[in-house]
XYZ file of C-alpha atoms in Angstrom:
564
model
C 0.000 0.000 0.000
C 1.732 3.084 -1.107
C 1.200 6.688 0.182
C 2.051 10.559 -0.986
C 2.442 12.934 1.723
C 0.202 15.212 3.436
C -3.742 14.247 3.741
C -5.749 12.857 6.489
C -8.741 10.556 5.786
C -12.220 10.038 8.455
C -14.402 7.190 7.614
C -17.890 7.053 9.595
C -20.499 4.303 9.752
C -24.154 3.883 10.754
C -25.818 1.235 12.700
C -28.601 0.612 13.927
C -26.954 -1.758 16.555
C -24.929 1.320 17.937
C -28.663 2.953 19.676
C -28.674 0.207 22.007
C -25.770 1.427 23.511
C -26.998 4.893 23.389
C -24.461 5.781 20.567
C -26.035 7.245 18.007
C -27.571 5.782 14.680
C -25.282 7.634 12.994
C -21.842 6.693 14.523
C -18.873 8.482 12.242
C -15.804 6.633 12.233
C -12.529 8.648 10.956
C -9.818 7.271 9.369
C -7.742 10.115 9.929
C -4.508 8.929 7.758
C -3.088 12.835 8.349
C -0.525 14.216 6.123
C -0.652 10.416 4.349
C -2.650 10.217 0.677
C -3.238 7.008 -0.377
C -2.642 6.387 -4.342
C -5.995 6.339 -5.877
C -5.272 2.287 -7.204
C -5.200 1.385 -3.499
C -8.321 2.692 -2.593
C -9.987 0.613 -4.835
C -8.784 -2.248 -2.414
C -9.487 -0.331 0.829
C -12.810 1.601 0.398
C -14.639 -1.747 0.171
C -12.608 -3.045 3.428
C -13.961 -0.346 4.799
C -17.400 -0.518 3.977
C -17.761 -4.107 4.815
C -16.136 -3.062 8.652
C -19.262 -0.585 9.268
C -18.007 2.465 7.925
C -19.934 5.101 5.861
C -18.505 8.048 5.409
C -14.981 9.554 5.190
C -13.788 12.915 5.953
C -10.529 13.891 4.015
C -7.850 16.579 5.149
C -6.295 17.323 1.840
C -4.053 19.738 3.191
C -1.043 20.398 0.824
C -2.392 17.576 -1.039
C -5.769 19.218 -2.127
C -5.061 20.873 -6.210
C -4.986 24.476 -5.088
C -5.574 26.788 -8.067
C -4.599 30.680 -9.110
C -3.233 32.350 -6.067
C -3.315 29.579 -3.978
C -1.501 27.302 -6.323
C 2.245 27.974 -3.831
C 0.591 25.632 -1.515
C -0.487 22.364 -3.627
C 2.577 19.692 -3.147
C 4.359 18.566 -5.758
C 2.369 14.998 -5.986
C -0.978 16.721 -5.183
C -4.514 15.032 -6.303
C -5.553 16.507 -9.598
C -8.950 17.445 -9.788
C -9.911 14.492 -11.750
C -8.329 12.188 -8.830
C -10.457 13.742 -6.075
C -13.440 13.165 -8.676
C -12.342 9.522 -8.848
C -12.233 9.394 -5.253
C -15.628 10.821 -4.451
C -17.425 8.507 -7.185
C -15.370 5.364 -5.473
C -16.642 6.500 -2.213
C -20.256 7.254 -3.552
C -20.155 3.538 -5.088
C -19.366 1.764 -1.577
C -21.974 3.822 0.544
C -19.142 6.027 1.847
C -20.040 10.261 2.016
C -17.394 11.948 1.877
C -16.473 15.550 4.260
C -13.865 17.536 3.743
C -11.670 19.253 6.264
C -9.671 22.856 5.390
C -7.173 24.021 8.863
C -8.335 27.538 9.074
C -6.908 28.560 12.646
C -4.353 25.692 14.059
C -2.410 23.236 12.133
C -1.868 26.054 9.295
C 2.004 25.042 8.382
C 1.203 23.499 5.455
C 0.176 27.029 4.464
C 2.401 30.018 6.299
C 5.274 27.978 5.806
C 5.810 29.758 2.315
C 7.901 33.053 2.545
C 5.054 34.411 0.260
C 2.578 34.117 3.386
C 4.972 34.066 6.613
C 3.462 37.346 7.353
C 0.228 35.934 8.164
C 1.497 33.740 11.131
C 0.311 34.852 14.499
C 4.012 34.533 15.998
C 6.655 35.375 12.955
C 8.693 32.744 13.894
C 6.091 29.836 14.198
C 3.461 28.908 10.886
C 1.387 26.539 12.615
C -1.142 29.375 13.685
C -2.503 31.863 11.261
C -3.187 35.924 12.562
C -6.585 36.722 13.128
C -6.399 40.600 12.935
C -5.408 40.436 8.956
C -8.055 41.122 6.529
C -5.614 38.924 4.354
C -5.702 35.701 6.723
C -9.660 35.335 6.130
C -10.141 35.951 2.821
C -7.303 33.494 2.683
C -9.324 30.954 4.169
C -12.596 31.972 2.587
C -10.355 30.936 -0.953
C -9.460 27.824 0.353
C -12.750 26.722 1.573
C -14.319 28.099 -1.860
C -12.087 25.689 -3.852
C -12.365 22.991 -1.372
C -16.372 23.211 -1.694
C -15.911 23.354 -5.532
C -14.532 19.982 -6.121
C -17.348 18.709 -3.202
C -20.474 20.158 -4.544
C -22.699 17.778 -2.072
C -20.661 17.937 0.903
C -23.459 18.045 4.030
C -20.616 18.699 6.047
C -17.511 20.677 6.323
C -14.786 20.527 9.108
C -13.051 23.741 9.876
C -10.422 22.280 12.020
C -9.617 25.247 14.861
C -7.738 22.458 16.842
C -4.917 23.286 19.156
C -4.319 26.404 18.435
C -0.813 27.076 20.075
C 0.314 30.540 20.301
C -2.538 32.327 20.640
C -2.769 36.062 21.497
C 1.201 36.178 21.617
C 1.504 37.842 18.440
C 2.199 42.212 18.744
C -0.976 42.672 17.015
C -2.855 40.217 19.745
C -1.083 41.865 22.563
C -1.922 45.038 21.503
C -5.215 43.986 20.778
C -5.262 42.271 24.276
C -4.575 45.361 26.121
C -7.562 47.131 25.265
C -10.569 46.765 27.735
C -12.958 43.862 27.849
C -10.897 42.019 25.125
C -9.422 38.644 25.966
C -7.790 35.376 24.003
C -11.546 33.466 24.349
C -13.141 36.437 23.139
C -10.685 36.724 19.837
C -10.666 32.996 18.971
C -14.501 32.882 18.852
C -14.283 36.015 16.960
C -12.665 34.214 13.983
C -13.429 30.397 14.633
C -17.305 32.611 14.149
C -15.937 34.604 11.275
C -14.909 31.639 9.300
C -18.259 29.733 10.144
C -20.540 32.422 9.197
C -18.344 32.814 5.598
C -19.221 29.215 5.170
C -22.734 29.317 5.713
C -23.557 32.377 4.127
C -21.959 31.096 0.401
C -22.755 27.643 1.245
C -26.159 27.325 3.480
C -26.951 23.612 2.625
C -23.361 23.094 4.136
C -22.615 22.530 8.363
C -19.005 23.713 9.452
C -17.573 21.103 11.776
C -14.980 22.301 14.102
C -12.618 20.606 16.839
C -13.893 21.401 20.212
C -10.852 21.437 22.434
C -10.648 25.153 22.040
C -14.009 25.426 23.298
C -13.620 23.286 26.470
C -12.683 25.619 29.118
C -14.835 28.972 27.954
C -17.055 29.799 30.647
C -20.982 28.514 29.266
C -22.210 31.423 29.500
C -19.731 33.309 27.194
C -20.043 30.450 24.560
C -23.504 30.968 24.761
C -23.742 34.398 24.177
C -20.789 34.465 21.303
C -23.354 33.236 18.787
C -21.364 30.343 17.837
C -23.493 27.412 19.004
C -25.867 28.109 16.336
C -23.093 27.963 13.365
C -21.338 24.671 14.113
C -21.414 21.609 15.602
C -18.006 20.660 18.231
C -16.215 17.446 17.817
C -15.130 16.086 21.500
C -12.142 14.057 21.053
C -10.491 11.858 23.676
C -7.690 9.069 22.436
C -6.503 8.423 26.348
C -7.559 4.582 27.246
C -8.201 6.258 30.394
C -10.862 8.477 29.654
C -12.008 10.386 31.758
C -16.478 9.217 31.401
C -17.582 11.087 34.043
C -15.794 14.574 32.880
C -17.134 13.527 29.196
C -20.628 13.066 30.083
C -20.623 16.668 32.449
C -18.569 18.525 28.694
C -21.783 16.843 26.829
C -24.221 18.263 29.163
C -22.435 21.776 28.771
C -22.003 21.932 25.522
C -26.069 21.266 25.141
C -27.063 24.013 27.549
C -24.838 26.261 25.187
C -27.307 25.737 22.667
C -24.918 23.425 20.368
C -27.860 21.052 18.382
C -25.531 18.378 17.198
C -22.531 17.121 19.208
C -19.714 14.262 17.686
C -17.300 12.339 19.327
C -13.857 11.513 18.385
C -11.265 8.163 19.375
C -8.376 6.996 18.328
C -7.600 3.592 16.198
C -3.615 4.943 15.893
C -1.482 7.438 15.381
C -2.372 8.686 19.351
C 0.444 6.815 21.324
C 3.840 8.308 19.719
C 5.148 10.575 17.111
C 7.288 7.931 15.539
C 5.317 5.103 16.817
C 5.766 2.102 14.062
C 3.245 -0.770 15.358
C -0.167 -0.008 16.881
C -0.936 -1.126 20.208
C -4.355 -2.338 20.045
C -5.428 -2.758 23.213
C -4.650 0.356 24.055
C -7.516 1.991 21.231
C -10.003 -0.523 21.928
C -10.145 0.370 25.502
C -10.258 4.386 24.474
C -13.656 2.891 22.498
C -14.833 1.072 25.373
C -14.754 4.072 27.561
C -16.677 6.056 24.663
C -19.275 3.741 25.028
C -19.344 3.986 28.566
C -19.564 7.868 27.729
C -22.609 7.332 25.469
C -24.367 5.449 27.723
C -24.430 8.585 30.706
C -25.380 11.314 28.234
C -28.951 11.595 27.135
C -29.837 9.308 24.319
C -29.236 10.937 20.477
C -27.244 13.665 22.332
C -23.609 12.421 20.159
C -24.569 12.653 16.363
C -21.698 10.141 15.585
C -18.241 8.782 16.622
C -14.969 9.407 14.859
C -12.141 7.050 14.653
C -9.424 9.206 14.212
C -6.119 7.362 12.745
C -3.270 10.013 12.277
C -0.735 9.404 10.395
C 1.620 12.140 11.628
C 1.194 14.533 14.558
C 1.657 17.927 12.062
C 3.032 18.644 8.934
C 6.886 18.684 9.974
C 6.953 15.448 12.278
C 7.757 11.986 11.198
C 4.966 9.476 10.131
C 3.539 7.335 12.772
C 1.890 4.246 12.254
C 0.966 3.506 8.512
C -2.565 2.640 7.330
C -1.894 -0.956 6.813
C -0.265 -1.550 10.003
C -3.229 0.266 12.371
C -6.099 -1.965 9.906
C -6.117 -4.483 12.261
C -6.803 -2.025 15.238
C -9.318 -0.248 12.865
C -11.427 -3.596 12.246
C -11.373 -4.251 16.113
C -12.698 -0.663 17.542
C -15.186 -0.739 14.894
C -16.640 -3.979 15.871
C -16.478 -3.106 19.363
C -18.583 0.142 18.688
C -21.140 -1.742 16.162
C -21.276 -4.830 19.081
C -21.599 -2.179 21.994
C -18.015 -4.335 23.339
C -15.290 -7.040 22.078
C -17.034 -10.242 23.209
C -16.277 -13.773 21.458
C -18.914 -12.803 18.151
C -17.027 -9.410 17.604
C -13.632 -11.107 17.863
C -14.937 -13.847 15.590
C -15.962 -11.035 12.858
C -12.867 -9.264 13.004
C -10.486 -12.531 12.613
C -12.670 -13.431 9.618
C -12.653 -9.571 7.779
C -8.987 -9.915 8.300
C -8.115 -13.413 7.310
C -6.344 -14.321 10.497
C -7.066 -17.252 12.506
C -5.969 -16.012 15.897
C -6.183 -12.243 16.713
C -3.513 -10.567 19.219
C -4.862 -7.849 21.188
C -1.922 -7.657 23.859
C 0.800 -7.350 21.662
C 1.198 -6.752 18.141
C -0.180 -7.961 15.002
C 1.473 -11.425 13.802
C 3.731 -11.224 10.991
C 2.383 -12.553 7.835
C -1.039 -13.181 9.571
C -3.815 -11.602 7.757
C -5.019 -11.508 4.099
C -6.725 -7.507 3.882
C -4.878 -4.878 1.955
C -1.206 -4.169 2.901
C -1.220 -7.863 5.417
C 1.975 -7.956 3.749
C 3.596 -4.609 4.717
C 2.490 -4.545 8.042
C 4.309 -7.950 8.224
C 7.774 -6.713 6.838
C 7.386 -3.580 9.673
C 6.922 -6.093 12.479
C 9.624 -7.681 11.041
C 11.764 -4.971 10.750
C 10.477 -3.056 14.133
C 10.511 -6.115 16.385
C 13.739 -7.842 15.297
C 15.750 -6.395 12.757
C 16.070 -3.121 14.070
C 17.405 -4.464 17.356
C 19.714 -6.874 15.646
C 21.100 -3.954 13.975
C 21.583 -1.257 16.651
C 23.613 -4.272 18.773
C 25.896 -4.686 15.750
C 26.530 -1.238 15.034
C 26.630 0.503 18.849
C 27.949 -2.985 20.667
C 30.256 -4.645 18.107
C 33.440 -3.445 18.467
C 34.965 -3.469 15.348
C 32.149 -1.777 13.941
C 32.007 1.068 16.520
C 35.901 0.958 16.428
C 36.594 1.025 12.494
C 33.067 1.765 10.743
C 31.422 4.606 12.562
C 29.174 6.963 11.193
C 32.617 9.109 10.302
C 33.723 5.936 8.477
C 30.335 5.003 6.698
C 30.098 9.049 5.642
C 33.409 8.713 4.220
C 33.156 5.353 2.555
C 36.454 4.298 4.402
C 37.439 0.609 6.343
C 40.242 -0.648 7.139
C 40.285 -4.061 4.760
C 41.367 -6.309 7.864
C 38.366 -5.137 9.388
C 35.836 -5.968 7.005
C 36.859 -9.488 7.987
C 35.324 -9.121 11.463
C 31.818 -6.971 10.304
C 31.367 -8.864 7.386
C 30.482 -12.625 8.811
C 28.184 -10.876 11.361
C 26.373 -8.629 8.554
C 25.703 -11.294 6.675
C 24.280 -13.307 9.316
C 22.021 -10.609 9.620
C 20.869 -10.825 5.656
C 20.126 -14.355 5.877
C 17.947 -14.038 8.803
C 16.527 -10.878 7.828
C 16.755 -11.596 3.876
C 13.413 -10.678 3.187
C 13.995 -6.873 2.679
C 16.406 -7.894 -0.052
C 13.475 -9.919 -1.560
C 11.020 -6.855 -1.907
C 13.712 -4.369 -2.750
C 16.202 -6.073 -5.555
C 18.481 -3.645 -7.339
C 16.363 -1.946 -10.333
C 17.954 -3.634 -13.766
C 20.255 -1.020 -15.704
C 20.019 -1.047 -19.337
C 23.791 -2.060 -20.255
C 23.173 -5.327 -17.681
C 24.268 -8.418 -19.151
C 25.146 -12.393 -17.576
C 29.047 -11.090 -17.851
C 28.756 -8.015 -15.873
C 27.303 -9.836 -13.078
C 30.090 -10.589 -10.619
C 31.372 -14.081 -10.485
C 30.526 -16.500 -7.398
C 34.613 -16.397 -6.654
C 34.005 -12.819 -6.285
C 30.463 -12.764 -4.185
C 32.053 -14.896 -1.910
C 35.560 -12.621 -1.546
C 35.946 -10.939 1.785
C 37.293 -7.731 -0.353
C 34.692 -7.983 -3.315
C 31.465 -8.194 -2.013
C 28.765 -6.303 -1.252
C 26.819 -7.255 2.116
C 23.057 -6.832 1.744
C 23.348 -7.342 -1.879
C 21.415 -3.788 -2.899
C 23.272 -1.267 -5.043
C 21.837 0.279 -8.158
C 23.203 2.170 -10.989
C 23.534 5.457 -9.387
C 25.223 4.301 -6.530
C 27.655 0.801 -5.821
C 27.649 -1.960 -8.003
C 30.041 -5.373 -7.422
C 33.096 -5.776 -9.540
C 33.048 -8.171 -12.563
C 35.679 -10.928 -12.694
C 37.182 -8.952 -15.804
C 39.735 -6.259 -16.441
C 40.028 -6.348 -12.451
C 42.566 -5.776 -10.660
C 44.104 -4.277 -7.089
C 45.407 -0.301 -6.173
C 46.161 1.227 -3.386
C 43.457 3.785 -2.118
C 43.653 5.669 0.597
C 43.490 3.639 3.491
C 44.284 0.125 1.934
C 43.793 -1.598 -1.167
C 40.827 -2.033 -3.249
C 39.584 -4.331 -6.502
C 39.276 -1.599 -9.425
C 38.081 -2.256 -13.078
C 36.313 -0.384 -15.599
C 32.811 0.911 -15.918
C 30.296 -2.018 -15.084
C 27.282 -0.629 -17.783
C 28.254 1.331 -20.882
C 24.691 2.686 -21.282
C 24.038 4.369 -17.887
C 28.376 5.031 -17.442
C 28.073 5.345 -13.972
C 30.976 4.765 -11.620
C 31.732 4.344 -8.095
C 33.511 7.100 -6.028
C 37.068 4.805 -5.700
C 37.091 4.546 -9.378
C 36.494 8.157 -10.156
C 39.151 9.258 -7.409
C 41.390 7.030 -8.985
C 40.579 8.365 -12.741
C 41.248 11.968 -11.185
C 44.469 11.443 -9.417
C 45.865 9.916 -12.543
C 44.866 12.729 -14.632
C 46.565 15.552 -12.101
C 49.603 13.535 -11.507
C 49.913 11.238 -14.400
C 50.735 7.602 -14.219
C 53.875 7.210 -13.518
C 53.943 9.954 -11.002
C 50.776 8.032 -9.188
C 53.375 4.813 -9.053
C 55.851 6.783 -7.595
C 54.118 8.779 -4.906
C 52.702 5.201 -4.005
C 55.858 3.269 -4.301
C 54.067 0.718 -6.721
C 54.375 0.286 -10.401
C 51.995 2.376 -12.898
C 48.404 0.151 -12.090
C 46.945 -1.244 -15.104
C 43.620 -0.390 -16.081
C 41.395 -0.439 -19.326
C 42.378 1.727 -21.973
C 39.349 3.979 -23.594
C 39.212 1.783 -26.624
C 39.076 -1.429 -24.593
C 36.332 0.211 -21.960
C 34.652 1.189 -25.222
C 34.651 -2.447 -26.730
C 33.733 -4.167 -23.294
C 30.856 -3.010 -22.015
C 30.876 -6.071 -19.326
C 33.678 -4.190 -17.800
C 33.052 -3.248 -14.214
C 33.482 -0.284 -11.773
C 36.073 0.140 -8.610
C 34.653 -1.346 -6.129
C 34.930 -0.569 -2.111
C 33.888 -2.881 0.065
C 31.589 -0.868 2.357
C 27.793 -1.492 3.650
């Protein structure tokens, strides 16, 4: 299952099942794969896993993925959706019962948008674009744009989410302190001025169409201040909660508040991954499906019909500058079990039965993590290779390359930067790293060496020289642009820098690419000259293809350095 940067996906699903836990009929469950867009191929394999687990609806934060026109064309990535993508997403969606919401950042979350020079001015602190100034003119009809193209590729969009999550930095800007300073004014009072500004922009060019906004902003105003700021009657809060410690009796008395406000609809949001570590790589499942088990607890002490729906949120990064956490197919399994729980009102023996049978595995690990290999749904087989690689491999190699003492000794990073190892060395590392492969050896399956167009059987290197301690390449992985093996022709040995090395000619005489010793070599010959180079070395001129013989043998292989 491959991925482009920056989007965020929300599925939900209705149930009837879900009223007799006093969730609503209409429980939304969010796939929220943010700043992570799926290739449009792959959705054909996931929107119907998705449909089958409960879910019907997904809402989609584009972000610098969305195919911003005119103006706004600085902050459309460089693999964006094109507009006829986002059409073939919407009538894939329509096709497996799946509406589809969008969701534009107009307050928090902005760096996918004032981190261009062209609109750092907009940022409520100049040094930090994740929150946008609410006292420029500019900043909302900057919004209004983005919403207005948004809307224009998601003509029957019911919903739209405005974000206005988290915030940071609010009221810390000169304009805001100024601002602040004046009487009566405060930081509540200015971010419902614009989260209301935005909403009202919304509704008055789209009225068919309900802004959705985040409601953690919202949760320590005063009621009667939210009341009276008008806002209640212009959008409808999202509560969110990923903790498997929830808090249900704090829930139930923010549900209550929120309805004396005078807010109609209210939704709630959990977590399936992507809430338990910024570089988190496997998803603990146990860990979401008791953050859904405490939602349903929540449901049950609010008033019946009082949540609209439930989102399962799934980021895929926390913001637009940290690393990806937990990929789609690897939190699946998690997805398929907090989904069930919600539809089954809890994870007995039927709902574990359903979920082992969606996912084609016969036993289901909730304490741990997923099995490797277990599981026949779309991208089983990646989440495999990243238990793989997270549980074992990656251990395996930090002991070798922070404990072994010939590597930390001989091939540090300095060494690995600089492409240098003492030869005697690679005697010690090498047995080790390619004990390592043949455990491991399944990365090299997946990821072979692309072909290059001048390959032939000759150029290949010979078993005699696979198997040499000073010819061979560990892992078994370079590609035309970087190190490729010597061929058992033309070769021969010189003295480079720290020790000696096999050196031939140029392995493919299509793509003529060579390896670093080789080209050092060429260029120390050329400034000195070959006899001077066996002087200064105390060796003999070396011998080494002449241009008409590199010319006729096109089998005739690069220097070669035996590094990992």
């Amino acid at each position: 299952m491959l991925c482009r940067n920056s989007l965020s996906w929300c599925i939900w699903v209705r149930s009837c099942s879900l009223a007799r836990s006093q969730l609503p009929s209409q429980a939304l469950s969010w796939l929220l794969c943010s700043v992570s867009v799926l290739l449009s191929h792959t959705l054909y394999q996931v929107f119907p896993l998705f449909q089958a687990l409960g879910a019907n609806g997904l809402l989609i934060e584009y972000e610098d993925m969305f195919p911003y026109d005119g103006h706004l064309q600085l902050l459309r990535a460089k693999h964006a959706y094109s507009p006829a993508e986002i059409g073939e997403i919407l009538h894939l969606a329509t096709r497996h019962g799946l509406e589809v919401i969008p969701l534009v950042q107009t307050f928090g979350h902005m760096e996918f948008v004032l981190k261009h020079r062209a609109l750092a001015h907009l940022r409520e602190v100049p040094l930090f674009p994740n929150t946008l100034n609410p006292h420029e003119a500019e900043a909302l009809a900057l919004v209004a744009a983005m919403v207005q193209q948004v809307l224009q590729l998601h003509p029957d969009a019911r919903w739209l989410h405005l974000g206005c999550d988290e915030v940071y930095y609010l009221g810390e800007g000169e304009a805001s302190r100024r601002w602040l300073q004046q009487e009566h004014n405060s930081k509540t009072k200015l971010c419902l001025s614009h989260v209301k500004a935005v909403a009202s922009h919304v509704l008055a060019q789209h009225p068919t169409t309900t802004p959705l906004v985040w409601d953690d902003m919202l949760r320590d105003i005063p009621e009667g201040q939210l009341s009276a700021s008008g806002l209640p009657q212009l959008v409808e809060p999202v509560l969110w909660d990923y903790g498997a410690d929830l808090d249900v009796h704090a829930k139930a008395l923010l549900v209550e508040k929120y309805r004396k406000c005078g807010f109609a609809r209210l939704w709630a949001a959990s977590a399936f991954k992507g809430a338990t570590g910024a570089s988190q790589t496997l998803t603990p499942i146990e860990h979401h499906l008791k953050n859904h088990v405490q939602w349903l607890q929540v449901a049950a002490h609010v008033p019946a019909h009082a949540l609209q729906g439930i989102v399962l949120t799934g980021w895929q990064r926390y913001d637009h500058f940290s690393a990806l956490c937990e990929l789609l197919p690897v939190g699946i399994p998690s997805l398929a079990v907090c989904l069930q729980t919600l539809l089954h009102g809890g994870f007995a023996e039927d709902a574990r039965a359903r979920v082992e049978t969606f996912l084609g595995t016969p036993s289901l690990e909730l304490t741990g993590f997923a099995g490797e290999g277990a599981g026949s749904f779309p991208g089983s087989d990646i989440l495999a290779l990243i238990t793989q690689v997270s549980l074992h491999l990656c251990s395996s190699v930090d002991a070798l390359l922070e404990r072994d003492r010939y590597v930390t000794g001989w091939f540090s990073p300095y060494h690995r930067r600089r492409k240098l190892i003492h030869p005697v060395m690679i005697r010690h590392i090498q047995p080790q790293a390619l004990r390592e492969e043949r455990v491991f050896g399944v990365a090299g399956q997946l990821w072979p060496r692309p072909a290059c167009p001048g390959d032939s059987p000759s150029s290949l290197p010979s078993p005699r020289l696979r198997d040499s301690p000073t010819a061979c390449w560990p892992g078994g992985r370079p590609w035309c642009r970087s190190w490729r093996p010597p061929c058992s022709v033309s070769s021969t040995r010189m003295l480079w820098r720290s020790g000696w090395r096999r050196t031939c000619g140029p392995v493919c005489s299509v793509c003529r690419h060579f390896c670093k010793t080789w080209g050092r070599l060429r260029h120390r010959e050329q400034m000195l000259g070959p006899e001077e180079e066996g002087r200064t070395q105390g060796l003999a001129p070396p011998t080494s293809p002449s241009p008409s013989s590199q010319r006729r043998s096109p089998e005739a292989s690069i220097a070669f350095c035996t590094l990992f």
